[in-house]
Short mmCIF file of C-alpha atoms in Angstrom, two decimals:
data_model
loop_
_atom_site.label_atom_id
_atom_site.label_comp_id
_atom_site.label_asym_id
_atom_site.label_seq_id
_atom_site.Cartn_x
_atom_site.Cartn_y
_atom_site.Cartn_z
CA MET A 1 0.04 0.09 -0.05
CA THR A 2 1.42 3.39 -0.99
CA ALA A 3 1.77 6.23 1.18
CA HIS A 4 -1.22 7.86 -0.23
CA ALA A 5 -3.29 5.21 -0.09
CA ARG A 6 -2.49 4.91 3.64
CA LYS A 7 -3.24 8.25 4.31
CA LYS A 8 -6.50 8.15 2.62
CA ALA A 9 -7.56 4.91 4.57
CA GLY A 10 -6.50 6.78 7.65
CA TYR A 11 -8.69 9.70 6.72
CA TRP A 12 -11.73 7.54 6.31
CA ASN A 13 -11.09 5.75 9.46
CA SER A 14 -10.88 8.63 11.34
CA ARG A 15 -14.28 10.02 9.79
CA LEU A 16 -15.92 6.79 10.60
CA LYS A 17 -14.94 6.81 14.29
CA ALA A 18 -16.28 10.55 14.38
CA PHE A 19 -19.35 9.51 12.95
CA ASP A 20 -19.74 6.51 15.41
CA ILE A 21 -19.09 8.86 18.42
CA VAL A 22 -21.63 11.37 17.01
CA ASN A 23 -23.92 8.78 16.45
CA ALA A 24 -23.61 7.14 19.97
CA ALA A 25 -23.87 10.56 21.51
CA LEU A 26 -27.25 11.27 19.82
CA LEU A 27 -28.70 7.93 20.74
CA ILE A 28 -27.76 8.51 24.18
CA LEU A 29 -29.41 12.01 24.18
CA VAL A 30 -32.44 10.51 22.71
CA SER A 31 -32.65 7.64 25.01
CA ILE A 32 -32.57 10.16 27.86
CA VAL A 33 -35.14 12.17 26.41
CA VAL A 34 -37.42 9.30 26.11
CA VAL A 35 -36.80 7.45 29.50
CA TYR A 36 -36.35 10.56 31.80
CA PRO A 37 -40.09 11.57 31.97
CA PHE A 38 -41.09 8.03 33.06
CA TYR A 39 -38.27 8.09 35.58
CA GLN A 40 -39.41 11.50 37.08
CA CYS A 41 -42.97 10.08 37.24
CA VAL A 42 -41.52 7.07 39.35
CA ILE A 43 -39.42 9.28 41.74
CA VAL A 44 -42.57 11.82 42.18
CA ALA A 45 -44.74 8.64 43.05
CA PHE A 46 -42.18 7.78 45.70
CA SER A 47 -42.03 11.13 47.09
CA ASP A 48 -43.81 12.66 49.85
CA GLY A 49 -47.01 14.57 49.10
CA SER A 50 -46.55 17.36 51.46
CA ASP A 51 -42.98 17.98 50.23
CA ILE A 52 -43.79 17.92 46.76
CA THR A 53 -46.81 20.36 47.60
CA MET A 54 -44.38 22.72 49.56
CA ASN A 55 -41.19 22.46 47.55
CA GLY A 56 -42.14 21.68 44.11
CA VAL A 57 -41.38 18.37 42.08
CA VAL A 58 -38.14 16.49 42.06
CA TYR A 59 -35.84 15.93 39.28
CA LEU A 60 -33.16 13.37 40.31
CA LEU A 61 -34.12 11.71 43.58
CA PRO A 62 -37.06 12.19 46.03
CA ARG A 63 -36.23 14.71 48.82
CA LYS A 64 -38.32 12.67 51.10
CA TRP A 65 -39.13 9.11 50.30
CA SER A 66 -42.77 7.90 50.94
CA LEU A 67 -44.96 4.96 49.99
CA GLU A 68 -48.00 6.56 51.26
CA SER A 69 -49.28 7.38 47.59
CA PHE A 70 -49.18 3.58 46.77
CA LYS A 71 -50.91 2.76 50.20
CA TYR A 72 -53.55 5.26 49.38
CA MET A 73 -54.13 3.72 46.04
CA LEU A 74 -54.17 0.12 47.22
CA SER A 75 -56.21 0.76 50.35
CA SER A 76 -59.76 0.72 48.74
CA ALA A 77 -61.82 -2.02 50.03
CA ASP A 78 -62.81 -2.94 46.03
CA PHE A 79 -59.26 -2.98 45.14
CA LEU A 80 -58.94 -6.63 44.86
CA ILE A 81 -62.33 -6.78 42.94
CA ALA A 82 -61.10 -4.13 40.32
CA VAL A 83 -57.99 -5.94 39.95
CA ARG A 84 -59.89 -9.30 39.04
CA ASN A 85 -62.29 -7.43 36.62
CA SER A 86 -59.30 -5.84 34.86
CA VAL A 87 -57.47 -9.15 34.56
CA THR A 88 -60.22 -11.01 33.43
CA ARG A 89 -61.45 -8.58 30.94
CA THR A 90 -57.99 -8.13 29.46
CA VAL A 91 -57.52 -11.96 29.18
CA ILE A 92 -61.02 -12.76 27.92
CA GLY A 93 -61.55 -9.45 25.79
CA SER A 94 -58.16 -9.64 23.92
CA LEU A 95 -58.54 -13.39 23.02
CA PHE A 96 -62.19 -12.90 21.90
CA SER A 97 -61.24 -9.80 20.04
CA VAL A 98 -58.34 -11.23 18.03
CA LEU A 99 -60.70 -14.34 17.25
CA VAL A 100 -63.46 -12.03 15.80
CA THR A 101 -60.97 -9.80 14.27
CA SER A 102 -58.87 -12.44 12.51
CA GLY A 103 -61.82 -14.43 11.31
CA TYR A 104 -63.13 -11.43 9.55
CA ALA A 105 -59.84 -10.87 8.10
CA PHE A 106 -59.26 -14.29 6.74
CA ALA A 107 -62.75 -14.23 5.17
CA LEU A 108 -61.79 -11.14 3.50
CA SER A 109 -58.47 -12.39 2.21
CA HIS A 110 -60.34 -14.60 -0.02
CA SER A 111 -61.16 -12.92 -3.18
CA ASP A 112 -64.11 -15.24 -4.28
CA LEU A 113 -65.91 -14.21 -1.13
CA LYS A 114 -69.53 -13.16 -1.90
CA LEU A 115 -70.29 -9.34 -0.98
CA ARG A 116 -66.63 -9.15 0.04
CA LYS A 117 -66.68 -5.20 -1.10
CA LEU A 118 -69.71 -4.71 1.11
CA TYR A 119 -68.29 -6.25 4.26
CA THR A 120 -64.99 -4.07 3.69
CA VAL A 121 -66.91 -0.98 3.46
CA LEU A 122 -69.06 -1.75 6.41
CA GLY A 123 -65.79 -2.42 8.31
CA LEU A 124 -64.15 0.89 7.03
CA ILE A 125 -67.34 2.74 8.46
CA THR A 126 -67.02 1.42 11.87
CA MET A 127 -63.09 2.77 11.66
CA TYR A 128 -64.06 6.25 10.68
CA PHE A 129 -67.61 6.95 12.29
CA GLY A 130 -69.05 6.24 15.67
CA GLY A 131 -72.76 6.24 16.60
CA GLY A 132 -72.49 8.76 19.36
CA LEU A 133 -72.74 8.38 23.07
CA ILE A 134 -76.59 8.54 23.50
CA PRO A 135 -77.45 5.99 20.40
CA THR A 136 -74.51 3.58 21.76
CA PHE A 137 -75.82 3.88 25.44
CA LEU A 138 -79.35 3.08 24.28
CA THR A 139 -78.18 0.15 22.06
CA ILE A 140 -76.11 -1.08 25.22
CA ARG A 141 -79.02 -1.06 27.30
CA MET A 142 -81.71 -2.40 24.85
CA VAL A 143 -79.59 -5.56 24.13
CA GLY A 144 -79.26 -6.14 27.82
CA LEU A 145 -75.29 -5.35 28.34
CA TYR A 146 -76.02 -2.29 30.78
CA ASP A 147 -74.46 -3.21 34.17
CA ASN A 148 -73.40 -6.58 32.71
CA TYR A 149 -69.92 -7.83 32.65
CA TRP A 150 -70.11 -8.64 28.92
CA VAL A 151 -70.22 -4.99 28.16
CA TYR A 152 -66.48 -5.04 28.58
CA ILE A 153 -66.18 -7.84 25.95
CA PHE A 154 -68.65 -7.75 23.08
CA PRO A 155 -68.64 -3.84 22.19
CA MET A 156 -64.79 -4.18 21.73
CA ALA A 157 -64.63 -7.46 20.04
CA PHE A 158 -63.88 -5.86 16.59
CA ASN A 159 -61.28 -3.42 15.51
CA MET A 160 -60.92 -2.55 11.79
CA PHE A 161 -57.45 -1.16 12.00
CA ASN A 162 -56.40 -4.67 13.51
CA ALA A 163 -58.27 -6.39 10.85
CA MET A 164 -56.24 -4.59 8.29
CA VAL A 165 -53.01 -5.73 10.00
CA PHE A 166 -54.47 -9.34 9.92
CA LEU A 167 -55.56 -8.94 6.17
CA SER A 168 -52.35 -7.71 4.95
CA TYR A 169 -50.50 -10.71 6.43
CA PHE A 170 -53.02 -13.45 5.47
CA ARG A 171 -52.75 -12.01 1.84
CA GLY A 172 -49.02 -12.87 1.88
CA VAL A 173 -49.80 -16.43 2.50
CA PRO A 174 -49.30 -18.59 -0.32
CA ALA A 175 -52.76 -19.60 -1.77
CA ALA A 176 -51.16 -23.21 -2.51
CA LEU A 177 -51.11 -23.78 1.15
CA GLU A 178 -54.78 -23.79 1.45
CA GLU A 179 -55.33 -25.52 -2.02
CA SER A 180 -53.02 -28.44 -0.34
CA ALA A 181 -55.06 -28.56 2.74
CA THR A 182 -58.47 -28.52 0.96
CA ILE A 183 -57.30 -31.54 -1.16
CA ASP A 184 -56.32 -33.44 1.97
CA GLY A 185 -59.98 -32.69 3.34
CA ALA A 186 -59.62 -29.86 5.40
CA ASN A 187 -62.32 -27.27 5.54
CA GLU A 188 -61.69 -23.24 6.32
CA LEU A 189 -62.15 -23.78 10.14
CA VAL A 190 -59.65 -26.61 10.18
CA PHE A 191 -57.26 -24.62 7.96
CA PHE A 192 -57.54 -21.41 9.92
CA PHE A 193 -56.78 -22.90 13.29
CA ARG A 194 -54.44 -25.80 12.38
CA ILE A 195 -52.37 -24.27 9.59
CA MET A 196 -53.21 -20.46 9.37
CA LEU A 197 -52.87 -19.60 13.06
CA PRO A 198 -49.40 -21.34 13.66
CA VAL A 199 -47.89 -19.82 10.70
CA SER A 200 -49.31 -16.35 11.81
CA ILE A 201 -47.95 -16.35 15.38
CA PRO A 202 -46.23 -12.86 14.92
CA VAL A 203 -49.20 -11.13 13.75
CA PHE A 204 -51.51 -12.62 16.32
CA ALA A 205 -49.11 -11.81 19.23
CA CYS A 206 -48.87 -8.13 17.96
CA VAL A 207 -52.61 -7.51 17.60
CA LEU A 208 -52.99 -9.54 20.99
CA LEU A 209 -50.83 -6.93 22.63
CA PHE A 210 -52.70 -4.07 21.05
CA ASP A 211 -55.98 -5.30 22.23
CA ALA A 212 -54.44 -6.29 25.77
CA VAL A 213 -53.22 -2.70 26.35
CA GLY A 214 -56.72 -1.21 25.13
CA GLN A 215 -58.60 -3.47 27.65
CA TRP A 216 -56.36 -2.97 30.68
CA ASN A 217 -56.47 0.69 29.97
CA ALA A 218 -60.17 1.09 29.47
CA TYR A 219 -62.36 2.93 32.05
CA TYR A 220 -64.72 4.93 29.98
CA ASP A 221 -67.25 1.85 29.38
CA CYS A 222 -67.05 1.09 33.20
CA MET A 223 -67.95 4.61 33.97
CA ILE A 224 -70.73 5.02 31.52
CA TYR A 225 -72.48 1.35 31.34
CA THR A 226 -71.97 0.11 34.80
CA GLN A 227 -73.33 1.06 38.25
CA ASP A 228 -72.48 -2.16 40.00
CA GLU A 229 -69.53 -1.69 42.39
CA GLY A 230 -68.59 -5.40 41.82
CA LEU A 231 -67.94 -4.55 37.99
CA ILE A 232 -65.46 -1.66 38.61
CA VAL A 233 -62.16 -1.98 36.73
CA LEU A 234 -58.60 -0.82 38.17
CA ALA A 235 -58.49 2.19 35.62
CA HIS A 236 -61.63 3.43 36.86
CA ARG A 237 -60.94 2.90 40.49
CA PHE A 238 -57.88 4.87 40.09
CA ALA A 239 -59.64 7.68 38.14
CA LYS A 240 -62.18 8.01 41.24
CA MET A 241 -59.28 8.03 43.83
CA LEU A 242 -57.53 10.97 41.87
CA LEU A 243 -60.55 12.98 41.86
CA ALA A 244 -60.84 12.51 45.71
CA ALA A 245 -57.28 13.51 45.94
CA GLN A 246 -58.06 16.56 43.80
CA TYR A 247 -61.03 17.48 46.03
CA ILE A 248 -58.84 17.37 49.20
CA GLU A 249 -56.51 19.60 47.54
CA GLN A 250 -59.04 22.05 46.73
CA ARG A 251 -60.23 22.04 50.45
CA VAL A 252 -56.84 22.77 51.49
CA ALA A 253 -56.48 25.57 49.10
CA ASP A 254 -59.85 27.12 50.38
CA ALA A 255 -58.54 26.67 53.87
CA ALA A 256 -55.42 28.48 53.24
CA ILE A 257 -57.36 31.31 51.75
CA ALA A 258 -59.57 31.29 54.80
CA GLY A 259 -56.43 31.56 56.86
CA ALA A 260 -55.82 28.27 58.32
CA THR A 261 -52.45 27.58 60.03
CA ALA A 262 -49.70 25.56 58.48
CA GLU A 263 -50.22 22.64 60.87
CA GLU A 264 -54.02 22.68 59.97
CA LEU A 265 -53.14 22.52 56.40
CA MET A 266 -50.67 19.65 56.79
CA ALA A 267 -53.54 17.62 58.69
CA MET A 268 -55.84 18.36 56.02
CA ARG A 269 -53.53 17.29 53.23
CA GLY A 270 -51.82 14.31 54.86
CA PRO A 271 -48.80 12.54 53.46
CA VAL A 272 -50.23 12.48 49.81
CA SER A 273 -50.85 14.90 46.91
CA SER A 274 -53.04 14.92 43.97
CA LEU A 275 -49.75 14.78 41.66
CA THR A 276 -48.10 11.89 43.85
CA THR A 277 -51.41 9.80 43.79
CA GLN A 278 -51.34 10.55 40.01
CA MET A 279 -48.01 9.28 39.33
CA ALA A 280 -48.63 6.24 41.76
CA ALA A 281 -51.62 5.33 39.59
CA MET A 282 -49.70 5.59 36.37
CA VAL A 283 -46.80 3.32 37.67
CA LEU A 284 -49.55 0.68 39.12
CA THR A 285 -50.99 0.91 35.74
CA VAL A 286 -48.06 0.68 33.56
CA VAL A 287 -46.03 -1.94 35.30
CA PRO A 288 -48.15 -5.07 34.27
CA ILE A 289 -47.71 -4.03 30.69
CA ILE A 290 -43.97 -3.62 31.05
CA CYS A 291 -43.78 -7.05 32.53
CA VAL A 292 -45.68 -8.59 29.65
CA TYR A 293 -44.07 -6.73 26.90
CA PRO A 294 -40.62 -8.37 26.85
CA PHE A 295 -42.30 -11.72 26.22
CA LEU A 296 -44.09 -10.47 23.05
CA GLN A 297 -41.43 -8.02 21.99
CA LYS A 298 -39.97 -10.30 19.17
CA TYR A 299 -43.41 -11.34 17.62
CA PHE A 300 -44.57 -7.75 18.26
CA ILE A 301 -42.07 -6.12 16.05
CA GLN A 302 -42.07 -8.96 13.53
CA GLY A 303 -45.88 -8.78 13.36
CA ILE A 304 -45.91 -5.20 12.76
CA MET A 305 -43.17 -5.26 9.98
CA VAL A 306 -44.73 -8.23 8.12
CA GLY A 307 -48.32 -7.03 8.57
CA SER A 308 -47.12 -3.63 7.31
CA LEU A 309 -45.21 -5.02 4.26
CA LYS A 310 -47.16 -7.96 2.93
CA GLY A 311 -50.11 -7.75 0.72
#
């Protein structure tokens, strides 16, 4: 190698090293920007509510550690009932939704399906338009789902966006696979459950995670369509407790305006605040999803990529 070639190679090596350093620095910066807000929520949740109210939020570590916000969120008598309802609706609702949505997409993936365009249009209408709160409420009550556990399952059984993910994946499966199964005597149901489902695990896991997150975080249907305390879900339970904490904060503010002493204000407020309870509720809600996500991450990424590129 000539001196000029060695000099040129050294120049490009130095440029590549500089690029690697800048790239690593930018990735570290982006990671900090993404992770830090969640980290701050965690340290605020573990902070004393009175300290947060008097001295402001913390940024690195709590000034005064406290578990009172978590104790407050977990102290309600119906907490275990809410956990049971949230877990069961997440498991049953997600599996049922995946079954219904994938069946719809599997049917549409057949070009010889009668009224195929009509079914597609009807599905797209549900994606862009809703019936409105009052008509939906009246329908729920008319069909007997009001104050019924199944109001968590049936109205969320179909999702057109997830159906499109399934459809794009199913269209990429070779038609010869179904033809060979039909020759062997398998009908559509046998082919779907014994052949299509095993080869489509990535997209099934991806959609299952979508549905599970939606079911776990849902509280609006519990608030609107149920009155029985035995049907309360965790997200709605937390929302009600946050409102109670905000009400206490308002009472403390009114008392401060009226001239109450610092001791009286501290006694009214207690060791929690609306901000610390909000952060504690967020941590308690997010942690179960974080625990489940690593087991589905491989399938989630693969399902998103394949479902978006095939078709």
